[in-house]
Coordinates of C-alpha atoms and ligand atoms in Angstrom, one line a residue:
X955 CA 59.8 83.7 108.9
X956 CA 56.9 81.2 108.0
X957 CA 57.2 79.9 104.6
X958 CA 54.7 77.4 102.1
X959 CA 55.4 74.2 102.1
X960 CA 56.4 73.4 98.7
X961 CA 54.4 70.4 97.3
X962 CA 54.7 71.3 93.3
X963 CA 51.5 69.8 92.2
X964 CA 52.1 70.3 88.2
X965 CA 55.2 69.2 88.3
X966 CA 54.0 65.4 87.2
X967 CA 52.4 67.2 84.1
X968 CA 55.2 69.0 83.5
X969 CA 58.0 66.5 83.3
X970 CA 55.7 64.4 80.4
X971 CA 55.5 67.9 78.5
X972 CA 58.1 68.2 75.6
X973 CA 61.6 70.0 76.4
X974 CA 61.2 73.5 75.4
X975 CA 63.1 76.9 76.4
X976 CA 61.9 80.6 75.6
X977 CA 64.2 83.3 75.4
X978 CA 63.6 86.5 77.7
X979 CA 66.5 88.5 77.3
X980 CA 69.3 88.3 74.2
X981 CA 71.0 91.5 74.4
X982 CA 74.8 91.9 76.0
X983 CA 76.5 94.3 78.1
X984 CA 73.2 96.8 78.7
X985 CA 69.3 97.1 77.9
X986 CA 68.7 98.8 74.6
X987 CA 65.1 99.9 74.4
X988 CA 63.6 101.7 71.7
X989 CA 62.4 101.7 68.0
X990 CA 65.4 100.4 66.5
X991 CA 65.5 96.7 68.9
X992 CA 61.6 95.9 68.6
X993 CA 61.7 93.0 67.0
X994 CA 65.1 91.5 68.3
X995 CA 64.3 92.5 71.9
X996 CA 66.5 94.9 74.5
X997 CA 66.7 93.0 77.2
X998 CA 69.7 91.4 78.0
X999 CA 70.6 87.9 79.1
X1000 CA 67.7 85.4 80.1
X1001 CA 66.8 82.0 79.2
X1002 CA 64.0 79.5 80.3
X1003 CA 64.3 75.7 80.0
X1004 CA 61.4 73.6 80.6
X1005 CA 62.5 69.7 80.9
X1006 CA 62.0 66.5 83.1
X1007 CA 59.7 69.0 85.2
X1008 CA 61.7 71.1 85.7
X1009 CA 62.1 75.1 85.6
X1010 CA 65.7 76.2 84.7
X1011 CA 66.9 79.7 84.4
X1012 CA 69.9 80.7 82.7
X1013 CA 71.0 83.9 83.7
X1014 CA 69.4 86.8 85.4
X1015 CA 69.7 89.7 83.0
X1016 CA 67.1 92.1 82.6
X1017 CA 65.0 89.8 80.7
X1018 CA 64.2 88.1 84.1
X1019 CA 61.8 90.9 84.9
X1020 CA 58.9 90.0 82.3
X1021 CA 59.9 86.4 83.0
X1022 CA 58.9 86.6 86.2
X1023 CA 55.3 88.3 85.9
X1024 CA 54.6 85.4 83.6
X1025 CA 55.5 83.0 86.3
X1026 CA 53.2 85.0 88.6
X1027 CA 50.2 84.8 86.4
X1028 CA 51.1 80.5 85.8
X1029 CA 51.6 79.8 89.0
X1030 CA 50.1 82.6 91.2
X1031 CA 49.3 81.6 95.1
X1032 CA 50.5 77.8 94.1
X1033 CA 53.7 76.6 95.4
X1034 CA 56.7 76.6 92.8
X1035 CA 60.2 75.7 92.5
X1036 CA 62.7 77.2 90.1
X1037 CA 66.6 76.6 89.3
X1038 CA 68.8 80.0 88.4
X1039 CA 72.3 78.8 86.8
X1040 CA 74.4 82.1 86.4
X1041 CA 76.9 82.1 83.8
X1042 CA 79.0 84.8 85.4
X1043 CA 78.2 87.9 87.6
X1044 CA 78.8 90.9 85.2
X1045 CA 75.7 93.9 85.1
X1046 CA 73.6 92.0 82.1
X1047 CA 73.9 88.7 83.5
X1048 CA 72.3 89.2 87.1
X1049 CA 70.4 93.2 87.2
X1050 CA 67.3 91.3 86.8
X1051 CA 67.3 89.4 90.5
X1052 CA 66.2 92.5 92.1
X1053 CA 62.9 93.1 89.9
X1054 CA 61.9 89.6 89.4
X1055 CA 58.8 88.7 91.2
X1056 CA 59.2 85.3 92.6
X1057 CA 61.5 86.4 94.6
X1058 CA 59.1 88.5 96.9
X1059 CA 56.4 85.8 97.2
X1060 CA 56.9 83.1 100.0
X1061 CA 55.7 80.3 97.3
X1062 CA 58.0 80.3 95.0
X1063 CA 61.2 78.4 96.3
X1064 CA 64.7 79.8 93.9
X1065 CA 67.6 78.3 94.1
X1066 CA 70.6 79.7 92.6
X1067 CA 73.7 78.5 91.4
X1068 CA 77.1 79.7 90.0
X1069 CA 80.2 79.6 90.2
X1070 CA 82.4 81.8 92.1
X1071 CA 82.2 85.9 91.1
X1072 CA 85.3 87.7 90.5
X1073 CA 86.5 88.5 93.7
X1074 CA 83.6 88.0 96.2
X1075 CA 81.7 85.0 96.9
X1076 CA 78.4 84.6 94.9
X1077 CA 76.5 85.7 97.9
X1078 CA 78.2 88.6 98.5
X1079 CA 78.4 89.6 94.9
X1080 CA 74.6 88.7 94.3
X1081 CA 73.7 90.8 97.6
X1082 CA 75.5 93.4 97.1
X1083 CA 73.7 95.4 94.2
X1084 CA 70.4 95.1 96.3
X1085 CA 72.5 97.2 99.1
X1086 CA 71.2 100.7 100.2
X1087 CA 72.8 102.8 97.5
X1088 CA 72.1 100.8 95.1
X1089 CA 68.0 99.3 96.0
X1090 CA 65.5 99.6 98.2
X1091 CA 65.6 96.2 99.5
X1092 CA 68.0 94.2 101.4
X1093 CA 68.5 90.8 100.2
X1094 CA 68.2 89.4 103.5
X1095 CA 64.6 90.9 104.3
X1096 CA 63.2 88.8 100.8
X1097 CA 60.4 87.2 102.0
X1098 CA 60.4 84.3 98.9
X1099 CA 62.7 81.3 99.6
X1100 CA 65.7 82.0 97.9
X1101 CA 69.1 79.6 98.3
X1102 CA 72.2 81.0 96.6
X1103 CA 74.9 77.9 96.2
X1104 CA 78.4 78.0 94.9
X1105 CA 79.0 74.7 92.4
X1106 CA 82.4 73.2 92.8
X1107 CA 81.5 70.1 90.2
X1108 CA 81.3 70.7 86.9
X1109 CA 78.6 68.1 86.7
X1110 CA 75.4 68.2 88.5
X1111 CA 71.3 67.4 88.3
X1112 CA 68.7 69.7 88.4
X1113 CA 66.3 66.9 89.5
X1114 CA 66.2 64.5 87.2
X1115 CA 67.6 67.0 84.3
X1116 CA 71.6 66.6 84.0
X1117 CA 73.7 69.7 84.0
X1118 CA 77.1 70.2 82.7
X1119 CA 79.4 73.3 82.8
X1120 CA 82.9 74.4 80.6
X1121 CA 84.8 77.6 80.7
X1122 CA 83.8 80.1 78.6
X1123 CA 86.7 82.3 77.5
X1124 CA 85.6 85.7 79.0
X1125 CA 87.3 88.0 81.9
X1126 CA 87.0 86.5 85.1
X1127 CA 85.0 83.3 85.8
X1128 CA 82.3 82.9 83.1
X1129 CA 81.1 79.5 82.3
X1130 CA 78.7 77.9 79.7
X1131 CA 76.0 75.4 80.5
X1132 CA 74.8 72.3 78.6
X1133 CA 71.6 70.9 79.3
X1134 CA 70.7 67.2 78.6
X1135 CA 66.9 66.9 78.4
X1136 CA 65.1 63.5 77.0
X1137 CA 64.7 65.4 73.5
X1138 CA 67.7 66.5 72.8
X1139 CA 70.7 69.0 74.7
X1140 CA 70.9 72.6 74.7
X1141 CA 74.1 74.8 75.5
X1142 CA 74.1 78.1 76.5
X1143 CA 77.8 80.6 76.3
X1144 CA 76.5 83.7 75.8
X1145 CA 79.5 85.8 76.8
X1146 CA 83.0 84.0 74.5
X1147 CA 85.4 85.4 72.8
X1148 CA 87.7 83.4 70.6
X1149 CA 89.8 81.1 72.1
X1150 CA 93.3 82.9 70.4
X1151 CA 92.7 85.6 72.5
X1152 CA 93.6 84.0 76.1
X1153 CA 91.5 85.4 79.5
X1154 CA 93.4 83.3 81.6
X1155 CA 96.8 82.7 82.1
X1156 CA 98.9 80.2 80.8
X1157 CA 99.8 77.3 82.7
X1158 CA 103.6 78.1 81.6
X1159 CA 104.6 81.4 82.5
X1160 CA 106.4 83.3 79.9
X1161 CA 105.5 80.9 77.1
X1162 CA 106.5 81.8 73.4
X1163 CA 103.9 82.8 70.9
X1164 CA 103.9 79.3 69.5
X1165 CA 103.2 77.6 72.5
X1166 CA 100.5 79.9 73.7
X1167 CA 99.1 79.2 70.2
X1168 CA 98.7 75.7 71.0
X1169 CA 97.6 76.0 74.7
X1170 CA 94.6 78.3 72.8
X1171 CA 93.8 75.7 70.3
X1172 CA 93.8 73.0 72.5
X1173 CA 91.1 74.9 74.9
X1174 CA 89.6 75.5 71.8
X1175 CA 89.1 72.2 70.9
X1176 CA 88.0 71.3 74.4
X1177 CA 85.4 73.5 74.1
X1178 CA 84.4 71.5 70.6
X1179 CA 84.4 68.6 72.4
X1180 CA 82.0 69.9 75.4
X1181 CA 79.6 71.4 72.9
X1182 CA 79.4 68.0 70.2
X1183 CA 76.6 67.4 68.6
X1184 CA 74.3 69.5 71.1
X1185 CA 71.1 69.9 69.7
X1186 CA 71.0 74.1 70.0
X1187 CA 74.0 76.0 70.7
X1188 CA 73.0 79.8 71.7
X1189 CA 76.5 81.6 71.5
X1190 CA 77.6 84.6 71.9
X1191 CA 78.2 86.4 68.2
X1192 CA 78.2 90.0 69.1
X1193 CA 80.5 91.6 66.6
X1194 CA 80.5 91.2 63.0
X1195 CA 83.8 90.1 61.7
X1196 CA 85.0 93.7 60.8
X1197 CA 84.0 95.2 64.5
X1198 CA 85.6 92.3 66.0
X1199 CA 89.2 93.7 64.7
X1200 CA 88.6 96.5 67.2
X1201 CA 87.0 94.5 69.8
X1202 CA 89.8 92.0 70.5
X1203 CA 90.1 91.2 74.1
X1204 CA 86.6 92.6 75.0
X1205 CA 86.1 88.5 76.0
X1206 CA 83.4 88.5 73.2
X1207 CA 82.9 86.5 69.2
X1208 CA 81.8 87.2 65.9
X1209 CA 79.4 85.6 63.6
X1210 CA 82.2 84.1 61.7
X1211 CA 83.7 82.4 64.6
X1212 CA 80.5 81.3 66.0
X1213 CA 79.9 79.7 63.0
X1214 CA 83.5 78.3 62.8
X1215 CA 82.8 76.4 65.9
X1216 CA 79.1 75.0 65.2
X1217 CA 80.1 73.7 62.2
X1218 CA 83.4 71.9 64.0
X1219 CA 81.2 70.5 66.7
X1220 CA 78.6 69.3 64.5
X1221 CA 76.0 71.6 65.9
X1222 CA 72.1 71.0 64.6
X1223 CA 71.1 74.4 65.1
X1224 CA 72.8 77.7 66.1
X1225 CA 71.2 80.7 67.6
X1226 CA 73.4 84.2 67.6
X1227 CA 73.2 85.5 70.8
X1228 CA 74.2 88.9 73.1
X1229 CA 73.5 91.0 70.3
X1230 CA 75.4 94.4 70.5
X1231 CA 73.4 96.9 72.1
X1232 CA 74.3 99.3 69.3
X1233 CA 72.7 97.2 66.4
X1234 CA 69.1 97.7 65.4
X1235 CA 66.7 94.8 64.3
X1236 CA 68.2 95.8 60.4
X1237 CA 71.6 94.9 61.4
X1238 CA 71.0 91.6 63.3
X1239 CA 69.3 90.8 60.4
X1240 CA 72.0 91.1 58.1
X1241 CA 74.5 89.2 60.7
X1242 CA 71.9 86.3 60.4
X1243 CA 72.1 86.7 56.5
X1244 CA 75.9 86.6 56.8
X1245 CA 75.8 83.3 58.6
X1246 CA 73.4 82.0 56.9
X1247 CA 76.0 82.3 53.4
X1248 CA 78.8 81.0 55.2
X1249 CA 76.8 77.8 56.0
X1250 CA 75.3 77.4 52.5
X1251 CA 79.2 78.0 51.1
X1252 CA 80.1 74.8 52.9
X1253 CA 77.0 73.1 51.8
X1254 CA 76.4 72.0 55.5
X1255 CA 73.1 71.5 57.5
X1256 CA 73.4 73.5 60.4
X1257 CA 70.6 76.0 61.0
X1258 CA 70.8 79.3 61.9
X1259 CA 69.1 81.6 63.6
X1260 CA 69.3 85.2 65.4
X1261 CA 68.2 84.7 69.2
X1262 CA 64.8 87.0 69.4
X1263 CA 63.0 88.0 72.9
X1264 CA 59.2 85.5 73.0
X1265 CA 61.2 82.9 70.8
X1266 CA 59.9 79.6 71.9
X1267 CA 61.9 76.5 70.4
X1268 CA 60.9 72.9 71.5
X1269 CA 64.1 70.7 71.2
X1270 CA 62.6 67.6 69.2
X1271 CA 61.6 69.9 66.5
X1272 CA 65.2 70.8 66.0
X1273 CA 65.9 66.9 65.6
X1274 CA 63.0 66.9 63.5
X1275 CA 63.9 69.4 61.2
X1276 CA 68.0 68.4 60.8
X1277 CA 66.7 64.7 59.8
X1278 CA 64.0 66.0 57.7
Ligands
LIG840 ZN1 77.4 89.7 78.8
LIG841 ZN1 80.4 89.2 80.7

C-alpha cells in the first residue's frame, strides 16, 4: 500500500494561530436528531483542539462525521496529520470512526490513542464494530494511514502540545484529558458521575461505609486537584439534580455537582456537556439557567455555559473575559 508522504505545509501557520477548540458533538449515550435538539445539537461526543500546530480530537462520537467533511474541504489532496484521544470506548464515544472521511484518504495520517477498552485491546475493540455484520468495511482494508496506540503514561505530548489524563469515575476505563496549550488549558470528562458513587473497587475489600466515604472523597479531591485552575472545563452534567436520584450508578453527573466541582477547583469557565438525549433545546436551557443561579448565590466568577454543536471558543478569550 503506497501512501503520501506527509510533509504538513500549514502546520508553521498553524502553531502561531491562537488555541481554539470547536465542538462537533455534545450529546451522550445516542444521536438525538430532530426539532426539539436544533439548537443544542444531536450528535454525540466530539471535540476539536487547535494548538501548537496541532489537530487534536477528543473522542469519536457521531459528531466526528461532519468534522471530518470540514477537514476534507480545509485540507483536501494536501497531506495532514491528526491526533484522536478517546476517552473510553462505549457507542457515543467512537460510532463516528467508521463515517469520518480522513480515514479513507491516503493524505491524512490519524493516529489514535486510548487507553485500554473494557475487555479487548483498543484495536480489537475499535475494529470490531467495522466487522461484517456490523459495516461494510474492514478496518484493515482503510486506505488512510491510521495508527491505533494504547497509552500506558498518564502524561504525554502531542507534538509540542502537552497532554495529561485522570480517571474519570464511569464503568470500565474512562478517562478525562487536560490539554495545556500556550493560552490557557482545557479539560475534557464528558462521561463522570459523582465521585460517592464508586465504579471501581476499593482498594480494601469489604471496607465499612465510613471508609469507602473517605476513599470517595479523597478520589474526589484528586480529581480537584487534576482539574485546578484549567481554563475551560467541559463536564459531563447530564441529569438535573432531581433525575439524578434515579440515575445513581449510571456513571453519569448533574448540573449541581458539576458546578460543585468548578467552583472547588477554581475553574474560569464551565461548559455542561453530554446532554441527555431526552432533553430538548428548552430544557438545556433551563439546566444552564439553573447553574447559572447557583454561581451568582455564591457570588463567584465562574462562567457558565451549555456545550452547543459549531460552538467555537478561543482559550485567551476565556482569560480575557475572567480578568475583565
Ligand atoms: Zn457517553
Ligand atoms: Zn460512557
Amino acid at each position: 500500500m503506497k501512501t503520501a508522504p506527509i510533509i504538513d505545509e500549514d502546520s508553521k501557520h498553524r502553531a502561531t494561530s491562537p488555541a481554539r477548540f470547536k465542538f462537533w458533538g455534545v450529546r451522550g449515550s445516542i444521536p438525538s436528531p430532530g426539532p426539539g435538539t436544533v439548537r443544542y445539537g444531536g450528535n454525540t461526543s466530539c471535540l476539536e483542539v487547535r494548538a501548537g500546530g496541532e489537530i487534536i480530537i477528543l473522542d469519536a462520537g457521531t459528531g466526528l462525521r461532519p468534522l471530518g467533511r470540514e477537514l476534507m474541504t480545509e485540507f483536501k489532496d494536501r497531506p495532514f496529520n491528526l491526533t484522536l484521544l478517546l476517552t473510553h470506548t462505549h457507542w457515543d464515544h467512537i460510532q463516528g470512526l467508521p463515517f469520518f472521511r480522513p480515514i479513507y484518504e491516503p493524505q491524512c495520517r490519524l493516529r489514535i490513542l486510548g487507553y485500554e477498552g473494557a475487555r479487548k485491546s483498543l484495536v480489537n475493540v475499535l475494529s470490531g464494530q467495522m466487522e461484517s455484520p456490523y459495516f461494510p468495511v474492514l478496518f484493515d482494508e482503510l486506505p488512510g494511514n491510521v495508527q491505533i496506540e494504547e497509552l500506558k503514561e498518564l502524561e504525554f505530548r502531542v507534538g509540542s502540545v502537552r497532554v495529561q489524563a485522570w480517571f474519570a469515575n464511569h464503568p470500565g476505563i474512562c478517562v478525562g484529558y487536560r490539554i495545556f496549550t500556550d493560552d490557557g488549558s482545557v479539560a475534557f470528562f464528558p462521561d463522570n458521575e459523582p465521585h460517592t458513587r464508586l465504579h471501581k473497587p476499593l482498594p480494601v475489600p469489604k471496607a465499612d461505609g465510613k471508609a469507602a466515604l473517605d476513599y470517595a472523597l479523597a478520589q474526589e479531591e484528586k480529581m480537584v486537584g487534576f482539574i485546578r485552575g484549567v481554563d475551560a472545563l467541559i463536564l459531563d452534567s447530564q441529569f438535573d439534580a432531581e433525575e439524578y436520584k434515579s440515575h445513581v450508578g449510571w456513571g453519569h453527573g448533574y448540573v449541581d455537582y458539576a458546578v460543585t466541582l468548578a467552583l472547588k477547583a477554581g475553574v474560569k469557565k464551565l461548559f455542561l456537556f453530554h446532554h441527555d438525549p431526552d432533553h430538548d433545546d428548552t430544557k438545556v436551557e433551563s439546566m444552564l439557567a439553573h447553574a447559572r443561579k447557583l454561581v451568582a448565590a455564591q457570588k463567584a466568577s465562574l462562567q457558565v455555559d451549555a456545550a452547543r454543536e459549531g460552538m467555537v471558543v478561543e482559550l485567551a478569550a476565556i482569560a480575557k473575559q475572567a480578568a475583565g
